[in-house]
Amino acid sequence: MKKEIFIDRPYITLGQLLKEESVIDSGGQAKWYLKEHVVNVNDEPDNRRGRKLYAGDHVEIPKVGLFFIRSKQGSK
């Protein structure tokens, strides 16, 4: 599954993305999830729940999907 994620702020963290996309149920599960599963940010493995994702970044979670971070039109 490919999906565009629109943000209205400068960035979203990897942990927030996991929660908002229902990959995990709560923010507290992010550390565990990232320790147990491969997550690629811009084609590089990353396990930091606080990793800042900016417009133009992409996140691949095997067996879940590919997420493209986009900025909402007209936002600052």
JSON list of N, CA and C in Angstrom, two decimals:
[
{"chain": "A", "resi": 1, "resn": "MET", "atom": "N", "xyz": [0.84, -1.18, 0.00]},
{"chain": "A", "resi": 1, "resn": "MET", "atom": "CA", "xyz": [0.00, 0.00, 0.00]},
{"chain": "A", "resi": 1, "resn": "MET", "atom": "C", "xyz": [0.88, 1.24, 0.00]},
{"chain": "A", "resi": 2, "resn": "LYS", "atom": "N", "xyz": [0.59, 2.16, -0.88]},
{"chain": "A", "resi": 2, "resn": "LYS", "atom": "CA", "xyz": [1.28, 3.45, -0.92]},
{"chain": "A", "resi": 2, "resn": "LYS", "atom": "C", "xyz": [0.30, 4.51, -0.44]},
{"chain": "A", "resi": 3, "resn": "LYS", "atom": "N", "xyz": [0.80, 5.41, 0.40]},
{"chain": "A", "resi": 3, "resn": "LYS", "atom": "CA", "xyz": [-0.09, 6.42, 0.96]},
{"chain": "A", "resi": 3, "resn": "LYS", "atom": "C", "xyz": [0.66, 7.72, 1.17]},
{"chain": "A", "resi": 4, "resn": "GLU", "atom": "N", "xyz": [0.02, 8.84, 0.87]},
{"chain": "A", "resi": 4, "resn": "GLU", "atom": "CA", "xyz": [0.60, 10.14, 1.15]},
{"chain": "A", "resi": 4, "resn": "GLU", "atom": "C", "xyz": [0.09, 10.61, 2.52]},
{"chain": "A", "resi": 5, "resn": "ILE", "atom": "N", "xyz": [1.01, 11.10, 3.32]},
{"chain": "A", "resi": 5, "resn": "ILE", "atom": "CA", "xyz": [0.68, 11.62, 4.64]},
{"chain": "A", "resi": 5, "resn": "ILE", "atom": "C", "xyz": [0.89, 13.14, 4.58]},
{"chain": "A", "resi": 6, "resn": "PHE", "atom": "N", "xyz": [-0.17, 13.90, 4.77]},
{"chain": "A", "resi": 6, "resn": "PHE", "atom": "CA", "xyz": [-0.08, 15.35, 4.71]},
{"chain": "A", "resi": 6, "resn": "PHE", "atom": "C", "xyz": [0.08, 15.91, 6.12]},
{"chain": "A", "resi": 7, "resn": "ILE", "atom": "N", "xyz": [1.10, 16.75, 6.30]},
{"chain": "A", "resi": 7, "resn": "ILE", "atom": "CA", "xyz": [1.34, 17.36, 7.61]},
{"chain": "A", "resi": 7, "resn": "ILE", "atom": "C", "xyz": [1.16, 18.87, 7.50]},
{"chain": "A", "resi": 8, "resn": "ASP", "atom": "N", "xyz": [0.67, 19.47, 8.59]},
{"chain": "A", "resi": 8, "resn": "ASP", "atom": "CA", "xyz": [0.46, 20.92, 8.61]},
{"chain": "A", "resi": 8, "resn": "ASP", "atom": "C", "xyz": [1.42, 21.60, 9.57]},
{"chain": "A", "resi": 9, "resn": "ARG", "atom": "N", "xyz": [2.49, 20.89, 9.91]},
{"chain": "A", "resi": 9, "resn": "ARG", "atom": "CA", "xyz": [3.54, 21.42, 10.78]},
{"chain": "A", "resi": 9, "resn": "ARG", "atom": "C", "xyz": [4.87, 21.09, 10.11]},
{"chain": "A", "resi": 10, "resn": "PRO", "atom": "N", "xyz": [5.97, 21.60, 10.62]},
{"chain": "A", "resi": 10, "resn": "PRO", "atom": "CA", "xyz": [7.26, 21.37, 9.93]},
{"chain": "A", "resi": 10, "resn": "PRO", "atom": "C", "xyz": [7.66, 19.90, 9.81]},
{"chain": "A", "resi": 11, "resn": "TYR", "atom": "N", "xyz": [7.30, 19.08, 10.80]},
{"chain": "A", "resi": 11, "resn": "TYR", "atom": "CA", "xyz": [7.68, 17.67, 10.77]},
{"chain": "A", "resi": 11, "resn": "TYR", "atom": "C", "xyz": [6.74, 16.83, 11.61]},
{"chain": "A", "resi": 12, "resn": "ILE", "atom": "N", "xyz": [6.84, 15.53, 11.44]},
{"chain": "A", "resi": 12, "resn": "ILE", "atom": "CA", "xyz": [6.14, 14.55, 12.27]},
{"chain": "A", "resi": 12, "resn": "ILE", "atom": "C", "xyz": [7.20, 13.55, 12.69]},
{"chain": "A", "resi": 13, "resn": "THR", "atom": "N", "xyz": [7.10, 13.02, 13.89]},
{"chain": "A", "resi": 13, "resn": "THR", "atom": "CA", "xyz": [8.09, 12.02, 14.30]},
{"chain": "A", "resi": 13, "resn": "THR", "atom": "C", "xyz": [7.68, 10.64, 13.80]},
{"chain": "A", "resi": 14, "resn": "LEU", "atom": "N", "xyz": [8.65, 9.77, 13.72]},
{"chain": "A", "resi": 14, "resn": "LEU", "atom": "CA", "xyz": [8.38, 8.40, 13.27]},
{"chain": "A", "resi": 14, "resn": "LEU", "atom": "C", "xyz": [7.37, 7.73, 14.20]},
{"chain": "A", "resi": 15, "resn": "GLY", "atom": "N", "xyz": [7.49, 7.95, 15.50]},
{"chain": "A", "resi": 15, "resn": "GLY", "atom": "CA", "xyz": [6.53, 7.39, 16.45]},
{"chain": "A", "resi": 15, "resn": "GLY", "atom": "C", "xyz": [5.12, 7.90, 16.22]},
{"chain": "A", "resi": 16, "resn": "GLN", "atom": "N", "xyz": [4.99, 9.19, 15.92]},
{"chain": "A", "resi": 16, "resn": "GLN", "atom": "CA", "xyz": [3.67, 9.76, 15.64]},
{"chain": "A", "resi": 16, "resn": "GLN", "atom": "C", "xyz": [3.08, 9.17, 14.37]},
{"chain": "A", "resi": 17, "resn": "LEU", "atom": "N", "xyz": [3.91, 8.97, 13.37]},
{"chain": "A", "resi": 17, "resn": "LEU", "atom": "CA", "xyz": [3.44, 8.37, 12.12]},
{"chain": "A", "resi": 17, "resn": "LEU", "atom": "C", "xyz": [2.91, 6.96, 12.37]},
{"chain": "A", "resi": 18, "resn": "LEU", "atom": "N", "xyz": [3.66, 6.18, 13.14]},
{"chain": "A", "resi": 18, "resn": "LEU", "atom": "CA", "xyz": [3.22, 4.81, 13.44]},
{"chain": "A", "resi": 18, "resn": "LEU", "atom": "C", "xyz": [1.86, 4.81, 14.13]},
{"chain": "A", "resi": 19, "resn": "LYS", "atom": "N", "xyz": [1.67, 5.73, 15.06]},
{"chain": "A", "resi": 19, "resn": "LYS", "atom": "CA", "xyz": [0.41, 5.79, 15.80]},
{"chain": "A", "resi": 19, "resn": "LYS", "atom": "C", "xyz": [-0.73, 6.30, 14.90]},
{"chain": "A", "resi": 20, "resn": "GLU", "atom": "N", "xyz": [-0.48, 7.37, 14.17]},
{"chain": "A", "resi": 20, "resn": "GLU", "atom": "CA", "xyz": [-1.54, 7.95, 13.33]},
{"chain": "A", "resi": 20, "resn": "GLU", "atom": "C", "xyz": [-1.98, 7.01, 12.22]},
{"chain": "A", "resi": 21, "resn": "GLU", "atom": "N", "xyz": [-1.09, 6.14, 11.77]},
{"chain": "A", "resi": 21, "resn": "GLU", "atom": "CA", "xyz": [-1.43, 5.19, 10.71]},
{"chain": "A", "resi": 21, "resn": "GLU", "atom": "C", "xyz": [-1.88, 3.85, 11.27]},
{"chain": "A", "resi": 22, "resn": "SER", "atom": "N", "xyz": [-2.10, 3.79, 12.57]},
{"chain": "A", "resi": 22, "resn": "SER", "atom": "CA", "xyz": [-2.61, 2.59, 13.26]},
{"chain": "A", "resi": 22, "resn": "SER", "atom": "C", "xyz": [-1.70, 1.37, 13.12]},
{"chain": "A", "resi": 23, "resn": "VAL", "atom": "N", "xyz": [-0.40, 1.62, 12.98]},
{"chain": "A", "resi": 23, "resn": "VAL", "atom": "CA", "xyz": [0.56, 0.53, 12.99]},
{"chain": "A", "resi": 23, "resn": "VAL", "atom": "C", "xyz": [0.72, 0.05, 14.43]},
{"chain": "A", "resi": 24, "resn": "ILE", "atom": "N", "xyz": [0.64, 1.00, 15.36]},
{"chain": "A", "resi": 24, "resn": "ILE", "atom": "CA", "xyz": [0.67, 0.71, 16.80]},
{"chain": "A", "resi": 24, "resn": "ILE", "atom": "C", "xyz": [-0.55, 1.35, 17.43]},
{"chain": "A", "resi": 25, "resn": "ASP", "atom": "N", "xyz": [-0.92, 0.88, 18.61]},
{"chain": "A", "resi": 25, "resn": "ASP", "atom": "CA", "xyz": [-2.10, 1.42, 19.29]},
{"chain": "A", "resi": 25, "resn": "ASP", "atom": "C", "xyz": [-1.82, 2.65, 20.12]},
{"chain": "A", "resi": 26, "resn": "SER", "atom": "N", "xyz": [-0.60, 2.75, 20.67]},
{"chain": "A", "resi": 26, "resn": "SER", "atom": "CA", "xyz": [-0.28, 3.91, 21.51]},
{"chain": "A", "resi": 26, "resn": "SER", "atom": "C", "xyz": [1.16, 4.32, 21.26]},
{"chain": "A", "resi": 27, "resn": "GLY", "atom": "N", "xyz": [1.47, 5.56, 21.57]},
{"chain": "A", "resi": 27, "resn": "GLY", "atom": "CA", "xyz": [2.82, 6.07, 21.39]},
{"chain": "A", "resi": 27, "resn": "GLY", "atom": "C", "xyz": [3.86, 5.29, 22.17]},
{"chain": "A", "resi": 28, "resn": "GLY", "atom": "N", "xyz": [3.45, 4.72, 23.30]},
{"chain": "A", "resi": 28, "resn": "GLY", "atom": "CA", "xyz": [4.37, 3.95, 24.12]},
{"chain": "A", "resi": 28, "resn": "GLY", "atom": "C", "xyz": [4.85, 2.68, 23.47]},
{"chain": "A", "resi": 29, "resn": "GLN", "atom": "N", "xyz": [4.15, 2.21, 22.46]},
{"chain": "A", "resi": 29, "resn": "GLN", "atom": "CA", "xyz": [4.54, 0.98, 21.77]},
{"chain": "A", "resi": 29, "resn": "GLN", "atom": "C", "xyz": [5.59, 1.23, 20.68]},
{"chain": "A", "resi": 30, "resn": "ALA", "atom": "N", "xyz": [5.86, 2.48, 20.36]},
{"chain": "A", "resi": 30, "resn": "ALA", "atom": "CA", "xyz": [6.77, 2.80, 19.26]},
{"chain": "A", "resi": 30, "resn": "ALA", "atom": "C", "xyz": [8.17, 2.24, 19.49]},
{"chain": "A", "resi": 31, "resn": "LYS", "atom": "N", "xyz": [8.71, 2.40, 20.68]},
{"chain": "A", "resi": 31, "resn": "LYS", "atom": "CA", "xyz": [10.06, 1.92, 20.97]},
{"chain": "A", "resi": 31, "resn": "LYS", "atom": "C", "xyz": [10.15, 0.41, 20.76]},
{"chain": "A", "resi": 32, "resn": "TRP", "atom": "N", "xyz": [9.18, -0.32, 21.28]},
{"chain": "A", "resi": 32, "resn": "TRP", "atom": "CA", "xyz": [9.15, -1.77, 21.11]},
{"chain": "A", "resi": 32, "resn": "TRP", "atom": "C", "xyz": [9.02, -2.14, 19.64]},
{"chain": "A", "resi": 33, "resn": "TYR", "atom": "N", "xyz": [8.08, -1.50, 18.93]},
{"chain": "A", "resi": 33, "resn": "TYR", "atom": "CA", "xyz": [7.83, -1.82, 17.53]},
{"chain": "A", "resi": 33, "resn": "TYR", "atom": "C", "xyz": [9.09, -1.62, 16.70]},
{"chain": "A", "resi": 34, "resn": "LEU", "atom": "N", "xyz": [9.77, -0.50, 16.90]},
{"chain": "A", "resi": 34, "resn": "LEU", "atom": "CA", "xyz": [10.96, -0.19, 16.12]},
{"chain": "A", "resi": 34, "resn": "LEU", "atom": "C", "xyz": [12.14, -1.11, 16.46]},
{"chain": "A", "resi": 35, "resn": "LYS", "atom": "N", "xyz": [12.13, -1.68, 17.65]},
{"chain": "A", "resi": 35, "resn": "LYS", "atom": "CA", "xyz": [13.18, -2.62, 18.03]},
{"chain": "A", "resi": 35, "resn": "LYS", "atom": "C", "xyz": [12.93, -3.98, 17.36]},
{"chain": "A", "resi": 36, "resn": "GLU", "atom": "N", "xyz": [11.67, -4.35, 17.19]},
{"chain": "A", "resi": 36, "resn": "GLU", "atom": "CA", "xyz": [11.30, -5.66, 16.67]},
{"chain": "A", "resi": 36, "resn": "GLU", "atom": "C", "xyz": [11.06, -5.72, 15.15]},
{"chain": "A", "resi": 37, "resn": "HIS", "atom": "N", "xyz": [10.87, -4.57, 14.50]},
{"chain": "A", "resi": 37, "resn": "HIS", "atom": "CA", "xyz": [10.53, -4.53, 13.08]},
{"chain": "A", "resi": 37, "resn": "HIS", "atom": "C", "xyz": [11.48, -3.62, 12.31]},
{"chain": "A", "resi": 38, "resn": "VAL", "atom": "N", "xyz": [11.73, -3.96, 11.06]},
{"chain": "A", "resi": 38, "resn": "VAL", "atom": "CA", "xyz": [12.55, -3.13, 10.19]},
{"chain": "A", "resi": 38, "resn": "VAL", "atom": "C", "xyz": [11.69, -1.99, 9.65]},
{"chain": "A", "resi": 39, "resn": "VAL", "atom": "N", "xyz": [12.17, -0.78, 9.80]},
{"chain": "A", "resi": 39, "resn": "VAL", "atom": "CA", "xyz": [11.50, 0.39, 9.23]},
{"chain": "A", "resi": 39, "resn": "VAL", "atom": "C", "xyz": [12.58, 1.19, 8.50]},
{"chain": "A", "resi": 40, "resn": "ASN", "atom": "N", "xyz": [12.32, 1.49, 7.23]},
{"chain": "A", "resi": 40, "resn": "ASN", "atom": "CA", "xyz": [13.29, 2.26, 6.43]},
{"chain": "A", "resi": 40, "resn": "ASN", "atom": "C", "xyz": [12.78, 3.67, 6.22]},
{"chain": "A", "resi": 41, "resn": "VAL", "atom": "N", "xyz": [13.65, 4.63, 6.50]},
{"chain": "A", "resi": 41, "resn": "VAL", "atom": "CA", "xyz": [13.35, 6.04, 6.25]},
{"chain": "A", "resi": 41, "resn": "VAL", "atom": "C", "xyz": [14.30, 6.49, 5.16]},
{"chain": "A", "resi": 42, "resn": "ASN", "atom": "N", "xyz": [13.75, 6.92, 4.03]},
{"chain": "A", "resi": 42, "resn": "ASN", "atom": "CA", "xyz": [14.56, 7.32, 2.88]},
{"chain": "A", "resi": 42, "resn": "ASN", "atom": "C", "xyz": [15.56, 6.23, 2.51]},
{"chain": "A", "resi": 43, "resn": "ASP", "atom": "N", "xyz": [15.07, 4.99, 2.48]},
{"chain": "A", "resi": 43, "resn": "ASP", "atom": "CA", "xyz": [15.84, 3.81, 2.07]},
{"chain": "A", "resi": 43, "resn": "ASP", "atom": "C", "xyz": [16.97, 3.43, 3.03]},
{"chain": "A", "resi": 44, "resn": "GLU", "atom": "N", "xyz": [16.94, 3.93, 4.25]},
{"chain": "A", "resi": 44, "resn": "GLU", "atom": "CA", "xyz": [17.93, 3.57, 5.27]},
{"chain": "A", "resi": 44, "resn": "GLU", "atom": "C", "xyz": [17.19, 3.07, 6.52]},
{"chain": "A", "resi": 45, "resn": "PRO", "atom": "N", "xyz": [17.65, 1.98, 7.12]},
{"chain": "A", "resi": 45, "resn": "PRO", "atom": "CA", "xyz": [17.00, 1.50, 8.35]},
{"chain": "A", "resi": 45, "resn": "PRO", "atom": "C", "xyz": [17.08, 2.54, 9.46]},
{"chain": "A", "resi": 46, "resn": "ASP", "atom": "N", "xyz": [16.00, 2.70, 10.19]},
{"chain": "A", "resi": 46, "resn": "ASP", "atom": "CA", "xyz": [15.98, 3.66, 11.31]},
{"chain": "A", "resi": 46, "resn": "ASP", "atom": "C", "xyz": [15.08, 3.11, 12.40]},
{"chain": "A", "resi": 47, "resn": "ASN", "atom": "N", "xyz": [15.53, 3.18, 13.64]},
{"chain": "A", "resi": 47, "resn": "ASN", "atom": "CA", "xyz": [14.74, 2.67, 14.76]},
{"chain": "A", "resi": 47, "resn": "ASN", "atom": "C", "xyz": [14.52, 3.73, 15.84]},
{"chain": "A", "resi": 48, "resn": "ARG", "atom": "N", "xyz": [14.63, 5.01, 15.46]},
{"chain": "A", "resi": 48, "resn": "ARG", "atom": "CA", "xyz": [14.45, 6.10, 16.42]},
{"chain": "A", "resi": 48, "resn": "ARG", "atom": "C", "xyz": [13.01, 6.62, 16.35]},
{"chain": "A", "resi": 49, "resn": "ARG", "atom": "N", "xyz": [12.27, 6.44, 17.42]},
{"chain": "A", "resi": 49, "resn": "ARG", "atom": "CA", "xyz": [10.87, 6.89, 17.42]},
{"chain": "A", "resi": 49, "resn": "ARG", "atom": "C", "xyz": [10.77, 8.40, 17.30]},
{"chain": "A", "resi": 50, "resn": "GLY", "atom": "N", "xyz": [11.81, 9.12, 17.71]},
{"chain": "A", "resi": 50, "resn": "GLY", "atom": "CA", "xyz": [11.81, 10.58, 17.62]},
{"chain": "A", "resi": 50, "resn": "GLY", "atom": "C", "xyz": [12.35, 11.12, 16.31]},
{"chain": "A", "resi": 51, "resn": "ARG", "atom": "N", "xyz": [12.66, 10.24, 15.37]},
{"chain": "A", "resi": 51, "resn": "ARG", "atom": "CA", "xyz": [13.19, 10.66, 14.06]},
{"chain": "A", "resi": 51, "resn": "ARG", "atom": "C", "xyz": [12.20, 11.63, 13.43]},
{"chain": "A", "resi": 52, "resn": "LYS", "atom": "N", "xyz": [12.69, 12.81, 13.07]},
{"chain": "A", "resi": 52, "resn": "LYS", "atom": "CA", "xyz": [11.83, 13.82, 12.46]},
{"chain": "A", "resi": 52, "resn": "LYS", "atom": "C", "xyz": [11.68, 13.53, 10.97]},
{"chain": "A", "resi": 53, "resn": "LEU", "atom": "N", "xyz": [10.45, 13.49, 10.53]},
{"chain": "A", "resi": 53, "resn": "LEU", "atom": "CA", "xyz": [10.13, 13.25, 9.13]},
{"chain": "A", "resi": 53, "resn": "LEU", "atom": "C", "xyz": [9.59, 14.56, 8.55]},
{"chain": "A", "resi": 54, "resn": "TYR", "atom": "N", "xyz": [10.22, 14.99, 7.48]},
{"chain": "A", "resi": 54, "resn": "TYR", "atom": "CA", "xyz": [9.85, 16.25, 6.84]},
{"chain": "A", "resi": 54, "resn": "TYR", "atom": "C", "xyz": [9.20, 15.97, 5.48]},
{"chain": "A", "resi": 55, "resn": "ALA", "atom": "N", "xyz": [8.53, 16.97, 4.94]},
{"chain": "A", "resi": 55, "resn": "ALA", "atom": "CA", "xyz": [7.95, 16.84, 3.61]},
{"chain": "A", "resi": 55, "resn": "ALA", "atom": "C", "xyz": [9.04, 16.40, 2.64]},
{"chain": "A", "resi": 56, "resn": "GLY", "atom": "N", "xyz": [8.74, 15.41, 1.84]},
{"chain": "A", "resi": 56, "resn": "GLY", "atom": "CA", "xyz": [9.71, 14.87, 0.90]},
{"chain": "A", "resi": 56, "resn": "GLY", "atom": "C", "xyz": [10.32, 13.55, 1.36]},
{"chain": "A", "resi": 57, "resn": "ASP", "atom": "N", "xyz": [10.23, 13.25, 2.65]},
{"chain": "A", "resi": 57, "resn": "ASP", "atom": "CA", "xyz": [10.73, 11.97, 3.18]},
{"chain": "A", "resi": 57, "resn": "ASP", "atom": "C", "xyz": [9.74, 10.86, 2.83]},
{"chain": "A", "resi": 58, "resn": "HIS", "atom": "N", "xyz": [10.25, 9.63, 2.84]},
{"chain": "A", "resi": 58, "resn": "HIS", "atom": "CA", "xyz": [9.36, 8.48, 2.68]},
{"chain": "A", "resi": 58, "resn": "HIS", "atom": "C", "xyz": [9.77, 7.39, 3.66]},
{"chain": "A", "resi": 59, "resn": "VAL", "atom": "N", "xyz": [8.77, 6.66, 4.12]},
{"chain": "A", "resi": 59, "resn": "VAL", "atom": "CA", "xyz": [8.96, 5.62, 5.13]},
{"chain": "A", "resi": 59, "resn": "VAL", "atom": "C", "xyz": [8.39, 4.32, 4.57]},
{"chain": "A", "resi": 60, "resn": "GLU", "atom": "N", "xyz": [9.20, 3.28, 4.61]},
{"chain": "A", "resi": 60, "resn": "GLU", "atom": "CA", "xyz": [8.75, 1.97, 4.17]},
{"chain": "A", "resi": 60, "resn": "GLU", "atom": "C", "xyz": [8.70, 1.03, 5.36]},
{"chain": "A", "resi": 61, "resn": "ILE", "atom": "N", "xyz": [7.54, 0.45, 5.58]},
{"chain": "A", "resi": 61, "resn": "ILE", "atom": "CA", "xyz": [7.35, -0.53, 6.64]},
{"chain": "A", "resi": 61, "resn": "ILE", "atom": "C", "xyz": [6.93, -1.82, 5.96]},
{"chain": "A", "resi": 62, "resn": "PRO", "atom": "N", "xyz": [7.85, -2.80, 5.88]},
{"chain": "A", "resi": 62, "resn": "PRO", "atom": "CA", "xyz": [7.50, -4.05, 5.20]},
{"chain": "A", "resi": 62, "resn": "PRO", "atom": "C", "xyz": [6.21, -4.66, 5.76]},
{"chain": "A", "resi": 63, "resn": "LYS", "atom": "N", "xyz": [5.40, -5.19, 4.88]},
{"chain": "A", "resi": 63, "resn": "LYS", "atom": "CA", "xyz": [4.11, -5.81, 5.18]},
{"chain": "A", "resi": 63, "resn": "LYS", "atom": "C", "xyz": [3.05, -4.82, 5.66]},
{"chain": "A", "resi": 64, "resn": "VAL", "atom": "N", "xyz": [3.40, -3.53, 5.71]},
{"chain": "A", "resi": 64, "resn": "VAL", "atom": "CA", "xyz": [2.43, -2.50, 6.10]},
{"chain": "A", "resi": 64, "resn": "VAL", "atom": "C", "xyz": [2.22, -1.53, 4.94]},
{"chain": "A", "resi": 65, "resn": "GLY", "atom": "N", "xyz": [3.29, -0.90, 4.46]},
{"chain": "A", "resi": 65, "resn": "GLY", "atom": "CA", "xyz": [3.13, 0.03, 3.35]},
{"chain": "A", "resi": 65, "resn": "GLY", "atom": "C", "xyz": [4.28, 1.00, 3.19]},
{"chain": "A", "resi": 66, "resn": "LEU", "atom": "N", "xyz": [4.13, 1.85, 2.20]},
{"chain": "A", "resi": 66, "resn": "LEU", "atom": "CA", "xyz": [5.09, 2.90, 1.88]},
{"chain": "A", "resi": 66, "resn": "LEU", "atom": "C", "xyz": [4.37, 4.23, 2.06]},
{"chain": "A", "resi": 67, "resn": "PHE", "atom": "N", "xyz": [4.94, 5.08, 2.89]},
{"chain": "A", "resi": 67, "resn": "PHE", "atom": "CA", "xyz": [4.30, 6.35, 3.25]},
{"chain": "A", "resi": 67, "resn": "PHE", "atom": "C", "xyz": [5.16, 7.52, 2.77]},
{"chain": "A", "resi": 68, "resn": "PHE", "atom": "N", "xyz": [4.54, 8.44, 2.06]},
{"chain": "A", "resi": 68, "resn": "PHE", "atom": "CA", "xyz": [5.22, 9.62, 1.55]},
{"chain": "A", "resi": 68, "resn": "PHE", "atom": "C", "xyz": [4.75, 10.83, 2.35]},
{"chain": "A", "resi": 69, "resn": "ILE", "atom": "N", "xyz": [5.70, 11.55, 2.95]},
{"chain": "A", "resi": 69, "resn": "ILE", "atom": "CA", "xyz": [5.37, 12.72, 3.76]},
{"chain": "A", "resi": 69, "resn": "ILE", "atom": "C", "xyz": [5.25, 13.93, 2.84]},
{"chain": "A", "resi": 70, "resn": "ARG", "atom": "N", "xyz": [4.13, 14.62, 2.93]},
{"chain": "A", "resi": 70, "resn": "ARG", "atom": "CA", "xyz": [3.85, 15.79, 2.10]},
{"chain": "A", "resi": 70, "resn": "ARG", "atom": "C", "xyz": [3.40, 16.93, 3.01]},
{"chain": "A", "resi": 71, "resn": "SER", "atom": "N", "xyz": [3.65, 18.15, 2.55]},
{"chain": "A", "resi": 71, "resn": "SER", "atom": "CA", "xyz": [3.19, 19.33, 3.25]},
{"chain": "A", "resi": 71, "resn": "SER", "atom": "C", "xyz": [1.82, 19.71, 2.71]},
{"chain": "A", "resi": 72, "resn": "LYS", "atom": "N", "xyz": [0.92, 20.09, 3.62]},
{"chain": "A", "resi": 72, "resn": "LYS", "atom": "CA", "xyz": [-0.40, 20.56, 3.17]},
{"chain": "A", "resi": 72, "resn": "LYS", "atom": "C", "xyz": [-0.21, 21.85, 2.39]},
{"chain": "A", "resi": 73, "resn": "GLN", "atom": "N", "xyz": [-0.93, 22.00, 1.32]},
{"chain": "A", "resi": 73, "resn": "GLN", "atom": "CA", "xyz": [-0.88, 23.21, 0.51]},
{"chain": "A", "resi": 73, "resn": "GLN", "atom": "C", "xyz": [-1.30, 24.42, 1.33]},
{"chain": "A", "resi": 74, "resn": "GLY", "atom": "N", "xyz": [-0.55, 25.49, 1.23]},
{"chain": "A", "resi": 74, "resn": "GLY", "atom": "CA", "xyz": [-0.93, 26.72, 1.90]},
{"chain": "A", "resi": 74, "resn": "GLY", "atom": "C", "xyz": [-0.56, 26.79, 3.36]},
{"chain": "A", "resi": 75, "resn": "SER", "atom": "N", "xyz": [0.05, 25.74, 3.93]},
{"chain": "A", "resi": 75, "resn": "SER", "atom": "CA", "xyz": [0.45, 25.80, 5.34]},
{"chain": "A", "resi": 75, "resn": "SER", "atom": "C", "xyz": [1.83, 26.39, 5.47]},
{"chain": "A", "resi": 76, "resn": "LYS", "atom": "N", "xyz": [2.13, 26.91, 6.64]},
{"chain": "A", "resi": 76, "resn": "LYS", "atom": "CA", "xyz": [3.43, 27.54, 6.88]},
{"chain": "A", "resi": 76, "resn": "LYS", "atom": "C", "xyz": [4.36, 26.59, 7.54]}
]
